[in-house]
Every structure is written in structure tokens, then in C-alpha cells.
């Protein structure tokens, strides 16, 4: 993915609907979609803030629901493909790395760590097991490569799923009325305030210290909004940041916010 493709400009939205971490909780997702469908207006944008899969067992159903709602929205006059955005979260990043497990220096250790952090559910959804992966890792790089290729084929067999994972963005944004003034930046887990946007790296999906305490605008944006808090402290809104994480999939709720182009929270609800 080129540098330009990593970030997406939401252009001049009327409003932005931002959905927090779903973690494969399809019932919660359907409920949020019902609310958005009833309130969505021409010119609105929809951004899923990563961690759409992982932890929950209904991975395939969740991706299908994302695709179905996207198809419905794109049937509206004037809607464009880039008006609906999927961000890369920790779970999507782990799935990406899992599909390249044969290149890891210690694949057994990596697989064990990822499955203990929620990736096992996504692995199972596409027909894999930890035991198979460990056995393939013991068989060497070629054996492990064949195993991950089988996972890719299983994903490819689900219509549209590969496209979702291949079009993940690192961040979405819109600028204020004057270039570099105001506006909102949307990410999955946070940003490292010490680094510019194009040097964030893993901070986008793993987070960085100090995000919740941000007191000054970052990169000229009036507010930074994230959908996942690695510390799992729940929903929080300050003058500069907003966390839309209700611990969905971990015993909590799915959170959705409706934002103005300047980052003002127009509406906030959870299901």
C-alpha cells in the first residue's frame, strides 16, 4: 500500500459516523447499523475504527454484515466507495501477520501470543486451528507457508472478505475550513503525539502512552477519535480526544459516535 493509500481524506462530510471496536459481535453491529440507517443523510461518511474481528466467534457473519451494509449505502444516489472506510486495528493487524507467519523468526511463539490476544477466533473462522499452526511451524518454512496459503484460500472463498482486509486504512481525516486548522483525525487505538502522522507505525493499532491526556491539538486536528483503548477504560471524551470503546466482545457494548467535520460529538450511543 502506498503512503497516499494509508490515509484517507473524508473530503467535506456533512457528518461522520464512527463505529468503535466490534470484535465480531454481530448482534451489536446489526443494532448499530439500524440506528445509522435511520439517521444517515446524504453527504455523511461511515468509518469503522478497526478491531472489527477477533475475540468473538462470529467473524464470518460480522464481515458479511459489514459488506451488506456497505452495499446498501452505496445504492444511495451520490454515495462513493470511499465514503465508507475500514481502519486497521490490532485484530486486523494480527490476521495480516498470521497470514505471513512463515516469515516470523519464532512462528510458534508469535502464534501463541496472537491467539492469546484474540486472533484465535479469526483463525478458527477461516478453518485453522492453533494445533495445526504449531505442527506446521515445527515442519519448517515450506510447511508453514502451505498452511498459511490454505488460510488465504479459505478467506478468498468467502465473497468480499479478502477485499475488506486488503482495503484497510491506517487513519481517516477531514480538515477544517482552513487547511491545517481544526478538523478531526480518526484512528483505531491512538497516536504517538511525539511523532508526525506518517511516522506512527504500530501506534495506530496498539496505541501509545499519553493519548488520553492529550491537551494540545495533534497535527493541526481539533480532535483525535479512536475506537479502541488498550487499557480498556471505556468511553471517554475530552477537549482533544475521544475514545469510543465500550469493550464490545469483552462483556461490554458497541459504541458509535456521530461527529461534525470539526470533531464535535453530535451524538453518542451504545448498544
Coordinates of C-alpha atoms in Angstrom, one line a residue:
X1 CA 0.0 0.0 0.0
X2 CA 1.4 3.4 -1.0
X3 CA 1.8 6.2 1.5
X4 CA -1.2 8.0 0.0
X5 CA -3.4 5.0 0.3
X6 CA -2.6 4.5 4.0
X7 CA -4.7 7.6 4.9
X8 CA -8.0 8.7 3.5
X9 CA -9.3 12.2 3.2
X10 CA -13.1 12.2 4.0
X11 CA -13.3 15.4 2.0
X12 CA -16.2 17.6 3.1
X13 CA -18.6 15.4 5.0
X14 CA -21.9 16.5 6.4
X15 CA -21.3 14.3 9.4
X16 CA -19.1 11.3 10.2
X17 CA -20.4 8.1 11.8
X18 CA -17.6 6.4 13.7
X19 CA -18.1 2.8 15.0
X20 CA -15.8 1.5 17.8
X21 CA -14.3 -1.9 18.2
X22 CA -16.8 -4.6 17.2
X23 CA -14.8 -7.8 18.0
X24 CA -17.2 -10.0 15.9
X25 CA -20.3 -9.2 17.9
X26 CA -22.8 -9.3 15.1
X27 CA -25.9 -8.6 17.1
X28 CA -24.4 -5.4 18.4
X29 CA -23.3 -4.5 14.9
X30 CA -26.8 -5.0 13.5
X31 CA -28.3 -2.8 16.2
X32 CA -25.8 0.0 15.4
X33 CA -26.5 -0.4 11.7
X34 CA -30.2 0.0 12.4
X35 CA -29.6 3.3 14.1
X36 CA -27.3 4.6 11.5
X37 CA -29.7 3.6 8.7
X38 CA -32.5 5.6 10.3
X39 CA -30.4 8.7 10.7
X40 CA -27.9 8.6 7.8
X41 CA -28.1 11.6 5.4
X42 CA -26.6 12.4 2.0
X43 CA -23.1 13.7 2.5
X44 CA -22.5 11.6 5.6
X45 CA -19.5 9.3 5.9
X46 CA -19.1 6.0 7.8
X47 CA -15.8 4.9 9.4
X48 CA -15.3 1.6 11.3
X49 CA -12.4 2.2 13.7
X50 CA -10.7 -1.2 13.4
X51 CA -11.0 -4.4 15.5
X52 CA -14.0 -5.5 13.5
X53 CA -13.0 -9.1 14.1
X54 CA -11.2 -11.0 16.9
X55 CA -12.3 -12.4 20.2
X56 CA -15.9 -13.1 19.1
X57 CA -16.7 -16.3 17.3
X58 CA -19.0 -14.8 14.6
X59 CA -16.2 -13.4 12.4
X60 CA -17.6 -14.5 9.1
X61 CA -21.1 -13.2 9.9
X62 CA -19.5 -9.9 11.0
X63 CA -17.6 -9.3 7.8
X64 CA -20.8 -10.3 5.8
X65 CA -22.8 -7.7 7.8
X66 CA -20.2 -5.0 7.1
X67 CA -20.3 -5.9 3.3
X68 CA -24.1 -5.9 3.2
X69 CA -24.4 -2.5 4.9
X70 CA -21.8 -1.1 2.6
X71 CA -23.7 -2.4 -0.4
X72 CA -26.9 -0.8 0.9
X73 CA -25.3 2.6 1.5
X74 CA -23.6 2.6 -1.9
X75 CA -27.1 2.2 -3.5
X76 CA -27.8 5.7 -2.4
X77 CA -27.5 8.4 -5.0
X78 CA -24.2 10.3 -4.7
X79 CA -22.5 7.8 -2.4
X80 CA -19.0 6.8 -3.4
X81 CA -16.9 3.8 -2.4
X82 CA -14.5 6.0 -0.3
X83 CA -17.4 7.3 1.8
X84 CA -17.3 4.0 3.8
X85 CA -13.9 3.3 5.4
X86 CA -12.5 0.4 7.3
X87 CA -9.5 1.1 9.6
X88 CA -6.8 -1.4 10.6
X89 CA -7.0 -2.3 14.2
X90 CA -4.9 -4.7 16.3
X91 CA -7.0 -7.7 15.3
X92 CA -6.7 -7.0 11.6
X93 CA -3.0 -6.4 12.0
X94 CA -2.6 -9.8 13.7
X95 CA -4.6 -11.5 11.0
X96 CA -2.3 -9.9 8.4
X97 CA 0.8 -11.1 10.3
X98 CA -0.7 -14.5 10.8
X99 CA -1.0 -14.9 7.0
X100 CA 2.7 -14.3 6.8
X101 CA 3.7 -16.4 9.8
X102 CA 6.3 -18.4 7.8
X103 CA 8.5 -15.2 7.8
X104 CA 8.4 -14.8 11.6
X105 CA 11.7 -15.6 13.4
X106 CA 9.9 -17.6 16.0
X107 CA 6.5 -18.6 14.5
X108 CA 5.3 -20.8 17.4
X109 CA 5.9 -18.0 19.9
X110 CA 4.2 -15.5 17.6
X111 CA 1.2 -17.7 17.0
X112 CA 0.8 -18.4 20.7
X113 CA 0.9 -14.7 21.6
X114 CA -1.6 -13.8 18.9
X115 CA -4.1 -16.4 19.9
X116 CA -3.9 -15.3 23.5
X117 CA -4.8 -11.8 22.3
X118 CA -7.9 -12.6 20.4
X119 CA -6.7 -13.7 17.0
X120 CA -7.6 -17.4 17.6
X121 CA -11.3 -16.6 16.8
X122 CA -10.4 -15.2 13.4
X123 CA -8.1 -18.2 12.7
X124 CA -10.9 -20.6 13.6
X125 CA -13.4 -18.7 11.4
X126 CA -11.2 -19.4 8.3
X127 CA -10.7 -23.1 9.1
X128 CA -7.5 -23.1 11.0
X129 CA -6.5 -24.3 14.4
X130 CA -3.6 -23.4 16.8
X131 CA -2.6 -27.1 16.8
X132 CA -2.4 -27.2 13.0
X133 CA -0.3 -24.0 13.0
X134 CA 2.1 -25.2 15.6
X135 CA 2.5 -28.5 13.8
X136 CA 3.2 -26.6 10.5
X137 CA 5.7 -24.4 12.3
X138 CA 7.6 -27.5 13.5
X139 CA 7.6 -28.7 9.9
X140 CA 9.6 -25.7 8.7
X141 CA 9.1 -22.7 6.5
X142 CA 7.7 -24.6 3.5
X143 CA 5.1 -26.5 5.5
X144 CA 4.1 -23.3 7.3
X145 CA 3.8 -21.5 4.0
X146 CA 1.4 -24.1 2.7
X147 CA -0.7 -23.8 5.9
X148 CA -1.0 -20.0 5.6
X149 CA -1.8 -20.3 1.9
X150 CA -4.7 -22.6 2.9
X151 CA -6.0 -19.8 5.2
X152 CA -5.7 -17.3 2.4
X153 CA -7.7 -19.6 0.2
X154 CA -10.4 -20.0 2.8
X155 CA -10.7 -16.3 3.2
X156 CA -10.8 -15.9 -0.6
X157 CA -13.7 -18.4 -0.7
X158 CA -15.8 -16.0 1.4
X159 CA -17.2 -13.4 -1.1
X160 CA -15.8 -9.9 -0.4
X161 CA -13.8 -10.8 2.7
X162 CA -10.4 -10.5 1.1
X163 CA -11.4 -7.1 -0.3
X164 CA -12.2 -5.9 3.2
X165 CA -8.8 -6.9 4.6
X166 CA -7.0 -5.6 1.6
X167 CA -8.5 -2.1 1.8
X168 CA -7.9 -1.3 5.4
X169 CA -6.6 2.2 6.1
X170 CA -4.4 3.4 8.9
X171 CA -6.3 6.6 9.5
X172 CA -9.1 8.7 8.2
X173 CA -9.4 12.5 8.5
X174 CA -11.0 15.7 7.4
X175 CA -9.5 19.1 7.7
X176 CA -11.1 22.3 9.0
X177 CA -12.3 25.2 6.9
X178 CA -8.8 26.4 6.6
X179 CA -6.1 23.9 5.7
X180 CA -4.3 22.7 8.8
X181 CA -6.8 24.3 11.2
X182 CA -9.4 22.2 13.0
X183 CA -10.8 19.0 11.6
X184 CA -10.8 15.5 13.0
X185 CA -8.5 12.5 12.8
X186 CA -9.9 9.0 13.2
X187 CA -7.6 6.1 14.2
X188 CA -8.0 2.7 15.8
X189 CA -6.0 2.8 19.0
X190 CA -4.3 6.1 19.2
X191 CA -1.3 8.1 18.0
X192 CA 2.1 8.8 19.5
X193 CA 2.0 12.6 20.0
X194 CA 5.8 12.8 19.7
X195 CA 5.7 11.6 16.0
X196 CA 4.2 13.0 12.9
X197 CA 1.3 11.2 11.2
X198 CA 3.3 9.4 8.6
X199 CA 5.7 8.0 11.2
X200 CA 3.2 6.5 13.6
X201 CA 3.8 2.8 12.7
X202 CA 2.2 0.4 15.2
X203 CA 0.8 3.2 17.4
X204 CA -2.2 3.3 15.1
X205 CA -3.4 -0.2 16.2
X206 CA -1.5 -0.8 19.5
X207 CA -1.8 2.7 20.9
X208 CA 0.8 4.9 22.6
X209 CA 1.3 6.3 26.1
X210 CA -0.2 9.7 26.8
X211 CA -3.0 9.6 24.2
X212 CA -5.8 10.1 26.8
X213 CA -4.0 13.0 28.4
X214 CA -3.5 14.9 25.1
X215 CA -4.1 18.6 25.8
X216 CA -2.9 20.3 22.6
X217 CA -4.1 19.7 19.0
X218 CA -2.2 17.0 17.3
X219 CA -1.1 17.7 13.7
X220 CA -3.5 20.6 13.4
X221 CA -6.6 18.5 14.1
X222 CA -9.1 19.8 16.7
X223 CA -9.8 16.3 18.0
X224 CA -8.5 12.7 17.5
X225 CA -11.0 9.9 17.8
X226 CA -10.2 6.3 18.4
X227 CA -12.2 3.1 18.6
X228 CA -10.1 1.0 21.0
X229 CA -8.4 1.7 24.3
X230 CA -5.7 -0.9 25.1
X231 CA -6.2 -0.1 28.8
X232 CA -9.9 -0.9 28.4
X233 CA -11.1 2.1 30.5
X234 CA -14.2 2.6 28.4
X235 CA -15.7 5.6 26.7
X236 CA -14.1 8.9 27.3
X237 CA -14.3 12.3 25.7
X238 CA -12.1 15.3 26.4
X239 CA -11.5 18.6 24.6
X240 CA -8.8 16.9 22.3
X241 CA -9.6 13.2 22.2
X242 CA -12.5 10.8 22.2
X243 CA -12.4 7.1 22.9
X244 CA -15.4 5.1 21.5
X245 CA -14.6 1.8 23.1
X246 CA -17.4 0.1 25.2
X247 CA -15.4 -3.2 25.5
X248 CA -17.6 -4.9 22.9
X249 CA -16.8 -8.6 22.7
X250 CA -15.3 -8.5 26.2
X251 CA -18.6 -8.2 28.1
X252 CA -19.4 -4.6 27.1
X253 CA -21.2 -2.6 24.5
X254 CA -20.6 -1.4 20.9
X255 CA -20.2 2.4 20.8
X256 CA -21.0 4.7 17.8
X257 CA -20.4 8.4 17.6
X258 CA -21.8 10.9 15.1
X259 CA -19.2 13.7 14.6
X260 CA -19.1 17.0 12.9
X261 CA -16.3 17.7 10.4
X262 CA -14.5 19.7 13.2
X263 CA -14.7 16.7 15.6
X264 CA -17.6 17.9 17.7
X265 CA -19.6 14.9 19.2
X266 CA -23.1 15.4 17.8
X267 CA -24.4 12.1 19.2
X268 CA -23.0 9.2 21.1
X269 CA -24.8 5.9 21.7
X270 CA -24.1 2.3 22.7
X271 CA -25.9 -1.0 22.2

